[in-house]
Amino acid sequence: MNQQTPIDIERSERTDKLQGMGCKRKRVEDIRFTQGKGNYVDDIKLPGMLFGDFVRSPHAHARIISIDTTRAKALPGVIAVLTAADLKPLGLHYMPTLAGDVQAVLAEEKVLFQNQEVAFVIAEDRYIAADAIELVDVVYDALPCIVDPYKSMSPDAPILREDIKDKMVGAHGPRKHPNHIFEWQIGDQKATDEVFSKADVTIKEMFVDHRTHPSPLETCQCIASMDKIKGELTLWGTFQAPHVIRTVVSLISGLPEHKIHVIAPDIGGGFGNKVGAYSGYVCSVVGSIVLGKPVKWVEDRMENLSTTSFARDYHMTTELAATNEGKILAMRVHVLADHGAFDACADPSKWPAGFMNICTGSYDIPVAHLSVDGVYTNKASGGVAYRCSFRVTEAVFAIERAVEVLAHKLGMDSAELRMKNFIKPEQFPYRAALGWEYDSGDYPTAMKKAMEAINYKQLRQEQAEKREAFRRGETREIMGIGISFFTEIVGAGPSKNCDILGVAMFDSAEIRIHPTGSIIARMGTKSQGQGHETTYAQIIATELGIPADDIMIEEGNTDTAPYGLGTYGSRSTPVAGAAIAVAARKIKAKAQMIAAHMLEVHEDDLEWDVDRFRVKGLPEKFKTMKEIAWSAYNSPPPNLEAGLEAVNYYEPPNMTYPFGAYFCVMDIDVDTGVAKTRRFYALDDCGTRINPMIIEGQVHGGLTEAFACAMGQEIRYDEMGNVMGASFMDFFLPTAVETPKWETDYTVTPSPHHPIGAKGVGESPHVGGVPCFSNAVNDAYAFLGAGNVQMPHHPWRLWELGESLGLYK
Amino acid sequence: MIPGKFEYYRPGSLNEAVALLSKLGEDARPLAGGHSLIPLMKTRLATPEHLIDLSGIAGLKAIEHEGNALKIGAMASQFELIHSDLIARHIPIIPETSLLIADPQIRYKGTIGGNVANGDPGNDMPALMQCLDATYDVIGPGGARSISARSFYNGAYDTALKSGEIVTSIRIPIPPNGHGYAYEKLKRKIGDYATAAAAVVITMSNGYCQTASIGLTNLSETPLWAEEAGKHLVGSTLDSASVSLAVAAAESIVDPASDMRGPAEYRRKMAGVMLRRAIERAKSRAKA
Amino acid sequence: MPKKQISLTVNGRLVEGLVEPRTLLIHFIREQLNLTGAHIGCDTGHCGACTVEMDNMSVKSCMTFALQADGSNITTIEGVANPDGTLSALQEGFRMMHGLQCGYCTPGMIMRAHRLLQENPNPTETEIRYGIAGNLCRCTGYVNIVKAIQYAAAKINGTAFPEAAE
């Protein structure tokens, strides 16, 4: 038994005082949020501020014959009405997208999706603006529309993008059809096809990851304020990547970056919805520049759901080839990607299909091929990375569903099939067939731990008994066990493969210690609820021995924060977290030199102990970081400048690969199609755990969104292109009553290339959760002869499935 | 998100309210809790030019025992219905239904009058009132009259109310002691309207069903009182065959809309499932 | 239509304002009273981010006209901290149990929980979940919100809440 010495106890007290990495530090943000003192965009009021609102198209596809703004302009309190005609001379009626396409800011000759922006009214207040938008008279000539991506490339399909119809080559290569965007391929097609042609067993299934929307509780909004005298623009907004927005605004407005101040204040949730630029931002900027007054734009919920960037809409034909014994030999995937009217996909520029090529998942699949065709339809443009890195939800959905289909065909338990095919611990770092090098993982340990925790064997037994009872007519409830073992790819990313509009995807941290020993630190990321003000301070506290409560963290002000690529794709911890560690270590190195000077010893005679440098062998001779800080300003050593600070722009050498094992137990009432999640157990491995309380919160939130997506959350269109589900009446956001209770657990497999071994976790639960729920539903119906059960699993859809299976005779 | 412009009045008496509504005609709407009307006004699907706020009129919230009935003031909120000892004791299917309406906040403001009078096919109270054979007391320019719930609804948002009329109270005969009851509502989540819902009130004697009344919610443009379905239960032991006949009868009269809750055929079948479950629960509660 | 005068008590103070009939209570509170804790999250009255306490009821202020609040007694999130400025039991509970992330639903959620605990000082987990079903959260998945409310109930009642020790 370890006896704690007085020194251990004392050291442990000093460690506790720091509230550094590993502890459940309570959040700094909560002090203001629980008192209603957050500072969100719509809370900000400026003198003389005007309010903007959009006139939107009722049609999915139509020519604009005329726009008459007379009546609107005549309404008292209306200051201006912008149309494409006003933006065109400025070259702003279109803006570049992150995917190499262009997107209409205000529709010029035609509209391409229902609710597309046609005019921007600017008025003295939001009530007048709401009246004015009804007074803009637009005459349309409706055109036939395309809502089925499978019809986009038919020979007689109407041409949607007349603005680029003569462009045979898009941003990502040749276009096969005017409604085609790109074809992207990766992997060894020949070798893959050969394995398939000779394999014992193959499966092929089309999985649809349906269109949905991130729907943060706060919609997108901004305030643009042009100071015409100074020639400076200040732009507050819901920006997950404020520096990128500044660069984009500079490019499209012609104002130099040093005269543009972009500020992302508190943001009410992002989930990827707030990464890109929207018409509202551009029109507000233009309005403010022209009028010299601040212009605020706040979209309402219907606008948010039906016009800002959607997520998913991937139709994935997925194939696996295997031996009779269940060894997977190859994977082949073709995706039809529906991007809506403009390809506004928020991906690093070389990746038009994001990181879909992580689709070989957690399995050692030697050969694979992936191809993706992107097409235009008359729907809102996108897609965005909705809590999924870039298309990782889609990739993991494909492989985790495919593994189930294969297991079923082989008559094998799917947990066993997964175990059989896992990448083994000794294979890491592992180069996957489609290109990525996974940093670290111990899949079998995680899987075994999870299976024991939920008593998997006993669940399968219970399921077998329940199936018999169902067959005997004793119960009308069926039980499903869903499994998902995912590997995520996050932390974009190394500059050799990742850039946003040409800017490499490093991230940054600037740390400065004040003379009296407290710290201010700024990063290039931007929290929308992830708790950076709390967790970043914990990293610094551990690295530098200054209590977290004495460390102020700032993000979101582009004047003061070093350039960063923002927060999405779970990249803050892997990239900015690394920058923080590296910057802190530069400071620590200088501090060591100062301490050596103060103690009159050589640097090599010093060792670090929690919050101080002490002389090796003479522990009573030490200098705390606080004392060193004072000295840095008071009497720095000769040949060293005063001050104690550092900046780091961190170029990640690789992505990070968090993983997890999720299990779901579901009971389905076949007569109504209503599924109840009895239990959900999530084991996550995100490497080093900075704040376990916050990690658990992220898992709860991501699982809830996964539950919603799998079980009913979708944006649909009817054949006329009318958007359905664009309000909270129909868009499924579960309340506390429908949401299951989440159980969380973990293993720790640090990332070998990350300075603190941390991988990031924000999106894992969403990525791993969606297929887990869908697998539970599929597993429930499998014994009744159901084939692939497509999500979302609305009760009515499960009921129709029951009908087709003859369950209601 | 922002309603259109309107004029607002807050009369202090029923007579004043009626006079305003008659004078202002089609462009005027009464405002009770507002939690049905205001959302419609915010999306500008409803654009009344005049709103007559009824909350200033005293005496419209009382819940009283009147003869063999309960008389509930039209402005009584769902919250007040849930917390009324009188109602819980005599007509427990009412609080059971109220608890399934919307969410806690809306239940503080949503009124029984608003829920029964606006003709929204999604509301839960109308079918329940038909099941309970309630009567609505109405006051208007032509004086006072009473309309049975079973004859009140003509179509979606189309009721027997004439221009200028307001529902002032709802009178509900108290079901016999020992009656069985249940309101079974299938919905996607808390706050949603019914995919299908059934209200059942029965009395039993020596194992045989003496009376049965069935109301169906959101399965047609109007609430439905399933008279034929009820008849199939009377005189039976609520055995499987009789229940199946009742279910078939109910399924034959519903005409649900296809919407994001499901296609019409699903909703029709769910009407049957809800009815079946409501009958079973009512049976378990019935004494003798 | 000329504006109308309203007079009401907000967080214990008498306030007056001039509003159009159509001015929503949420806008009156946020824009005229500059109390920006209550938020707008949807158009259809589903999300509850605008919840305030009005005359001892939890009310969605986005579905109420300011005129309807004339003469009423309103408490917003800005009015629930203790008189000495320390966090109320609920505010503390939300912080201690990590019942919030982006903070946008939080004022509405706390105001709803505030009324819930007034009416039911010792709610079960199920009662809490049903009790807050008019408030949507996109970040937390509700588990910690339930714990936050349980923490507050225990603190108010003077009983122990074991999970608080972590």
PDB file of C-alpha atoms in Angstrom, chain C:
ATOM      1  CA  MET C   1     -52.499  53.027 -34.096  1.00  0.00           C
ATOM      2  CA  PRO C   2     -50.916  55.106 -31.332  1.00  0.00           C
ATOM      3  CA  LYS C   3     -48.764  53.323 -28.816  1.00  0.00           C
ATOM      4  CA  LYS C   4     -50.185  52.327 -25.481  1.00  0.00           C
ATOM      5  CA  GLN C   5     -48.740  52.830 -22.034  1.00  0.00           C
ATOM      6  CA  ILE C   6     -48.084  49.837 -19.855  1.00  0.00           C
ATOM      7  CA  SER C   7     -46.972  49.648 -16.282  1.00  0.00           C
ATOM      8  CA  LEU C   8     -45.755  46.503 -14.589  1.00  0.00           C
ATOM      9  CA  THR C   9     -43.387  45.223 -11.951  1.00  0.00           C
ATOM     10  CA  VAL C  10     -40.202  43.619 -13.245  1.00  0.00           C
ATOM     11  CA  ASN C  11     -37.735  42.066 -10.822  1.00  0.00           C
ATOM     12  CA  GLY C  12     -39.331  43.987  -8.005  1.00  0.00           C
ATOM     13  CA  ARG C  13     -39.223  47.385  -9.645  1.00  0.00           C
ATOM     14  CA  LEU C  14     -42.086  49.296 -11.230  1.00  0.00           C
ATOM     15  CA  VAL C  15     -41.412  49.933 -14.895  1.00  0.00           C
ATOM     16  CA  GLU C  16     -43.360  51.784 -17.535  1.00  0.00           C
ATOM     17  CA  GLY C  17     -43.238  51.647 -21.283  1.00  0.00           C
ATOM     18  CA  LEU C  18     -44.860  52.627 -24.505  1.00  0.00           C
ATOM     19  CA  VAL C  19     -45.684  49.768 -26.808  1.00  0.00           C
ATOM     20  CA  GLU C  20     -47.549  48.965 -29.986  1.00  0.00           C
ATOM     21  CA  PRO C  21     -50.330  46.444 -29.473  1.00  0.00           C
ATOM     22  CA  ARG C  22     -48.277  43.932 -31.418  1.00  0.00           C
ATOM     23  CA  THR C  23     -45.073  44.428 -29.419  1.00  0.00           C
ATOM     24  CA  LEU C  24     -44.181  41.010 -28.055  1.00  0.00           C
ATOM     25  CA  LEU C  25     -43.320  40.817 -24.382  1.00  0.00           C
ATOM     26  CA  ILE C  26     -39.926  39.275 -25.239  1.00  0.00           C
ATOM     27  CA  HIS C  27     -39.023  42.312 -27.307  1.00  0.00           C
ATOM     28  CA  PHE C  28     -40.253  44.701 -24.627  1.00  0.00           C
ATOM     29  CA  ILE C  29     -38.073  42.969 -22.059  1.00  0.00           C
ATOM     30  CA  ARG C  30     -35.008  42.716 -24.277  1.00  0.00           C
ATOM     31  CA  GLU C  31     -35.173  45.963 -26.221  1.00  0.00           C
ATOM     32  CA  GLN C  32     -36.893  48.456 -23.944  1.00  0.00           C
ATOM     33  CA  LEU C  33     -35.888  47.157 -20.536  1.00  0.00           C
ATOM     34  CA  ASN C  34     -32.480  46.001 -21.770  1.00  0.00           C
ATOM     35  CA  LEU C  35     -32.863  42.708 -19.942  1.00  0.00           C
ATOM     36  CA  THR C  36     -31.297  40.447 -22.538  1.00  0.00           C
ATOM     37  CA  GLY C  37     -31.182  37.224 -20.519  1.00  0.00           C
ATOM     38  CA  ALA C  38     -34.393  35.864 -22.031  1.00  0.00           C
ATOM     39  CA  HIS C  39     -33.663  34.712 -25.595  1.00  0.00           C
ATOM     40  CA  ILE C  40     -35.469  33.950 -28.829  1.00  0.00           C
ATOM     41  CA  GLY C  41     -34.812  30.494 -30.280  1.00  0.00           C
ATOM     42  CA  CYS C  42     -37.755  29.728 -32.522  1.00  0.00           C
ATOM     43  CA  ASP C  43     -40.877  31.145 -34.184  1.00  0.00           C
ATOM     44  CA  THR C  44     -43.493  28.679 -33.033  1.00  0.00           C
ATOM     45  CA  GLY C  45     -43.387  28.710 -29.252  1.00  0.00           C
ATOM     46  CA  HIS C  46     -41.626  25.373 -28.887  1.00  0.00           C
ATOM     47  CA  CYS C  47     -38.191  26.144 -27.518  1.00  0.00           C
ATOM     48  CA  GLY C  48     -38.882  27.961 -24.242  1.00  0.00           C
ATOM     49  CA  ALA C  49     -35.725  30.104 -24.369  1.00  0.00           C
ATOM     50  CA  CYS C  50     -37.942  33.142 -23.783  1.00  0.00           C
ATOM     51  CA  THR C  51     -39.496  31.795 -20.558  1.00  0.00           C
ATOM     52  CA  VAL C  52     -39.999  34.289 -17.748  1.00  0.00           C
ATOM     53  CA  GLU C  53     -42.081  34.120 -14.602  1.00  0.00           C
ATOM     54  CA  MET C  54     -45.265  36.176 -14.784  1.00  0.00           C
ATOM     55  CA  ASP C  55     -47.795  36.280 -11.938  1.00  0.00           C
ATOM     56  CA  ASN C  56     -46.543  32.970 -10.542  1.00  0.00           C
ATOM     57  CA  MET C  57     -46.660  31.223 -13.904  1.00  0.00           C
ATOM     58  CA  SER C  58     -43.912  30.145 -16.292  1.00  0.00           C
ATOM     59  CA  VAL C  59     -44.764  32.052 -19.442  1.00  0.00           C
ATOM     60  CA  LYS C  60     -43.264  32.024 -22.935  1.00  0.00           C
ATOM     61  CA  SER C  61     -42.775  35.728 -23.434  1.00  0.00           C
ATOM     62  CA  CYS C  62     -42.496  35.371 -27.217  1.00  0.00           C
ATOM     63  CA  MET C  63     -46.149  34.280 -27.305  1.00  0.00           C
ATOM     64  CA  THR C  64     -47.433  37.104 -25.147  1.00  0.00           C
ATOM     65  CA  PHE C  65     -48.061  40.701 -26.103  1.00  0.00           C
ATOM     66  CA  ALA C  66     -46.526  43.295 -23.822  1.00  0.00           C
ATOM     67  CA  LEU C  67     -50.017  44.754 -23.414  1.00  0.00           C
ATOM     68  CA  GLN C  68     -51.185  41.486 -21.888  1.00  0.00           C
ATOM     69  CA  ALA C  69     -48.521  41.982 -19.213  1.00  0.00           C
ATOM     70  CA  ASP C  70     -49.856  45.371 -18.132  1.00  0.00           C
ATOM     71  CA  GLY C  71     -50.252  45.318 -14.342  1.00  0.00           C
ATOM     72  CA  SER C  72     -48.442  42.044 -13.937  1.00  0.00           C
ATOM     73  CA  ASN C  73     -45.500  40.973 -11.800  1.00  0.00           C
ATOM     74  CA  ILE C  74     -42.616  39.587 -13.800  1.00  0.00           C
ATOM     75  CA  THR C  75     -39.350  37.995 -12.786  1.00  0.00           C
ATOM     76  CA  THR C  76     -36.599  37.438 -15.309  1.00  0.00           C
ATOM     77  CA  ILE C  77     -33.269  35.669 -14.905  1.00  0.00           C
ATOM     78  CA  GLU C  78     -31.724  38.973 -13.943  1.00  0.00           C
ATOM     79  CA  GLY C  79     -33.907  38.958 -10.848  1.00  0.00           C
ATOM     80  CA  VAL C  80     -33.191  35.556  -9.290  1.00  0.00           C
ATOM     81  CA  ALA C  81     -29.763  35.902  -7.766  1.00  0.00           C
ATOM     82  CA  ASN C  82     -29.720  36.246  -3.972  1.00  0.00           C
ATOM     83  CA  PRO C  83     -30.075  39.756  -2.542  1.00  0.00           C
ATOM     84  CA  ASP C  84     -26.372  39.721  -1.593  1.00  0.00           C
ATOM     85  CA  GLY C  85     -25.466  39.023  -5.215  1.00  0.00           C
ATOM     86  CA  THR C  86     -24.533  35.372  -4.759  1.00  0.00           C
ATOM     87  CA  LEU C  87     -25.963  32.820  -7.129  1.00  0.00           C
ATOM     88  CA  SER C  88     -29.340  31.361  -6.281  1.00  0.00           C
ATOM     89  CA  ALA C  89     -29.561  27.651  -5.527  1.00  0.00           C
ATOM     90  CA  LEU C  90     -30.596  26.927  -9.106  1.00  0.00           C
ATOM     91  CA  GLN C  91     -27.897  29.090 -10.628  1.00  0.00           C
ATOM     92  CA  GLU C  92     -25.345  27.380  -8.414  1.00  0.00           C
ATOM     93  CA  GLY C  93     -26.802  23.980  -9.254  1.00  0.00           C
ATOM     94  CA  PHE C  94     -26.505  24.605 -12.969  1.00  0.00           C
ATOM     95  CA  ARG C  95     -22.873  25.554 -12.524  1.00  0.00           C
ATOM     96  CA  MET C  96     -21.954  22.737 -10.173  1.00  0.00           C
ATOM     97  CA  MET C  97     -23.597  20.020 -12.239  1.00  0.00           C
ATOM     98  CA  HIS C  98     -22.568  21.347 -15.680  1.00  0.00           C
ATOM     99  CA  GLY C  99     -26.188  21.938 -16.669  1.00  0.00           C
ATOM    100  CA  LEU C 100     -25.283  24.346 -19.445  1.00  0.00           C
ATOM    101  CA  GLN C 101     -22.846  24.682 -22.327  1.00  0.00           C
ATOM    102  CA  CYS C 102     -23.608  27.499 -24.742  1.00  0.00           C
ATOM    103  CA  GLY C 103     -25.862  29.169 -22.177  1.00  0.00           C
ATOM    104  CA  TYR C 104     -28.575  30.168 -24.636  1.00  0.00           C
ATOM    105  CA  CYS C 105     -31.400  28.015 -23.203  1.00  0.00           C
ATOM    106  CA  THR C 106     -30.193  28.568 -19.643  1.00  0.00           C
ATOM    107  CA  PRO C 107     -32.134  31.661 -18.536  1.00  0.00           C
ATOM    108  CA  GLY C 108     -35.399  30.158 -19.777  1.00  0.00           C
ATOM    109  CA  MET C 109     -34.527  26.794 -18.276  1.00  0.00           C
ATOM    110  CA  ILE C 110     -33.685  28.290 -14.880  1.00  0.00           C
ATOM    111  CA  MET C 111     -36.826  30.417 -14.833  1.00  0.00           C
ATOM    112  CA  ARG C 112     -38.896  27.350 -15.608  1.00  0.00           C
ATOM    113  CA  ALA C 113     -37.110  25.296 -12.945  1.00  0.00           C
ATOM    114  CA  HIS C 114     -37.625  28.156 -10.509  1.00  0.00           C
ATOM    115  CA  ARG C 115     -41.413  27.893 -10.843  1.00  0.00           C
ATOM    116  CA  LEU C 116     -41.276  24.104 -10.899  1.00  0.00           C
ATOM    117  CA  LEU C 117     -39.538  24.019  -7.522  1.00  0.00           C
ATOM    118  CA  GLN C 118     -41.969  26.529  -6.059  1.00  0.00           C
ATOM    119  CA  GLU C 119     -44.820  24.192  -6.885  1.00  0.00           C
ATOM    120  CA  ASN C 120     -43.028  20.913  -6.327  1.00  0.00           C
ATOM    121  CA  PRO C 121     -40.094  21.330  -3.937  1.00  0.00           C
ATOM    122  CA  ASN C 122     -39.031  17.709  -4.121  1.00  0.00           C
ATOM    123  CA  PRO C 123     -39.589  16.500  -7.666  1.00  0.00           C
ATOM    124  CA  THR C 124     -38.621  13.047  -8.895  1.00  0.00           C
ATOM    125  CA  GLU C 125     -36.476  12.750 -11.978  1.00  0.00           C
ATOM    126  CA  THR C 126     -39.550  11.998 -14.093  1.00  0.00           C
ATOM    127  CA  GLU C 127     -41.366  15.014 -12.710  1.00  0.00           C
ATOM    128  CA  ILE C 128     -38.366  17.174 -13.541  1.00  0.00           C
ATOM    129  CA  ARG C 129     -38.186  15.870 -17.106  1.00  0.00           C
ATOM    130  CA  TYR C 130     -41.881  16.468 -17.674  1.00  0.00           C
ATOM    131  CA  GLY C 131     -41.597  19.756 -15.852  1.00  0.00           C
ATOM    132  CA  ILE C 132     -38.972  21.136 -18.236  1.00  0.00           C
ATOM    133  CA  ALA C 133     -40.447  19.628 -21.391  1.00  0.00           C
ATOM    134  CA  GLY C 134     -41.348  23.094 -22.628  1.00  0.00           C
ATOM    135  CA  ASN C 135     -37.643  24.032 -22.783  1.00  0.00           C
ATOM    136  CA  LEU C 136     -35.327  22.704 -25.471  1.00  0.00           C
ATOM    137  CA  CYS C 137     -31.590  22.370 -25.035  1.00  0.00           C
ATOM    138  CA  ARG C 138     -29.290  21.514 -27.934  1.00  0.00           C
ATOM    139  CA  CYS C 139     -26.087  21.125 -25.982  1.00  0.00           C
ATOM    140  CA  THR C 140     -26.467  19.210 -22.755  1.00  0.00           C
ATOM    141  CA  GLY C 141     -28.718  16.267 -23.498  1.00  0.00           C
ATOM    142  CA  TYR C 142     -30.650  17.148 -20.334  1.00  0.00           C
ATOM    143  CA  VAL C 143     -28.959  14.663 -17.966  1.00  0.00           C
ATOM    144  CA  ASN C 144     -26.999  17.375 -16.162  1.00  0.00           C
ATOM    145  CA  ILE C 145     -29.905  19.809 -16.226  1.00  0.00           C
ATOM    146  CA  VAL C 146     -31.896  17.257 -14.241  1.00  0.00           C
ATOM    147  CA  LYS C 147     -29.002  16.948 -11.801  1.00  0.00           C
ATOM    148  CA  ALA C 148     -28.734  20.731 -11.532  1.00  0.00           C
ATOM    149  CA  ILE C 149     -32.382  20.967 -10.526  1.00  0.00           C
ATOM    150  CA  GLN C 150     -31.999  18.105  -8.068  1.00  0.00           C
ATOM    151  CA  TYR C 151     -28.971  19.878  -6.582  1.00  0.00           C
ATOM    152  CA  ALA C 152     -30.989  23.057  -6.155  1.00  0.00           C
ATOM    153  CA  ALA C 153     -33.947  21.232  -4.625  1.00  0.00           C
ATOM    154  CA  ALA C 154     -31.644  19.563  -2.125  1.00  0.00           C
ATOM    155  CA  LYS C 155     -29.942  22.827  -1.271  1.00  0.00           C
ATOM    156  CA  ILE C 156     -33.246  24.641  -0.750  1.00  0.00           C
ATOM    157  CA  ASN C 157     -34.619  21.785   1.338  1.00  0.00           C
ATOM    158  CA  GLY C 158     -31.406  21.410   3.309  1.00  0.00           C
ATOM    159  CA  THR C 159     -30.949  17.778   2.275  1.00  0.00           C
ATOM    160  CA  ALA C 160     -27.907  16.045   0.883  1.00  0.00           C
ATOM    161  CA  PHE C 161     -27.245  15.572  -2.806  1.00  0.00           C
ATOM    162  CA  PRO C 162     -24.471  12.990  -3.096  1.00  0.00           C
ATOM    163  CA  GLU C 163     -23.596  13.709  -6.704  1.00  0.00           C
ATOM    164  CA  ALA C 164     -22.674  17.257  -5.785  1.00  0.00           C
ATOM    165  CA  ALA C 165     -19.565  16.044  -4.036  1.00  0.00           C
ATOM    166  CA  GLU C 166     -17.791  15.102  -7.265  1.00  0.00           C
TER     167      GLU C 166
END
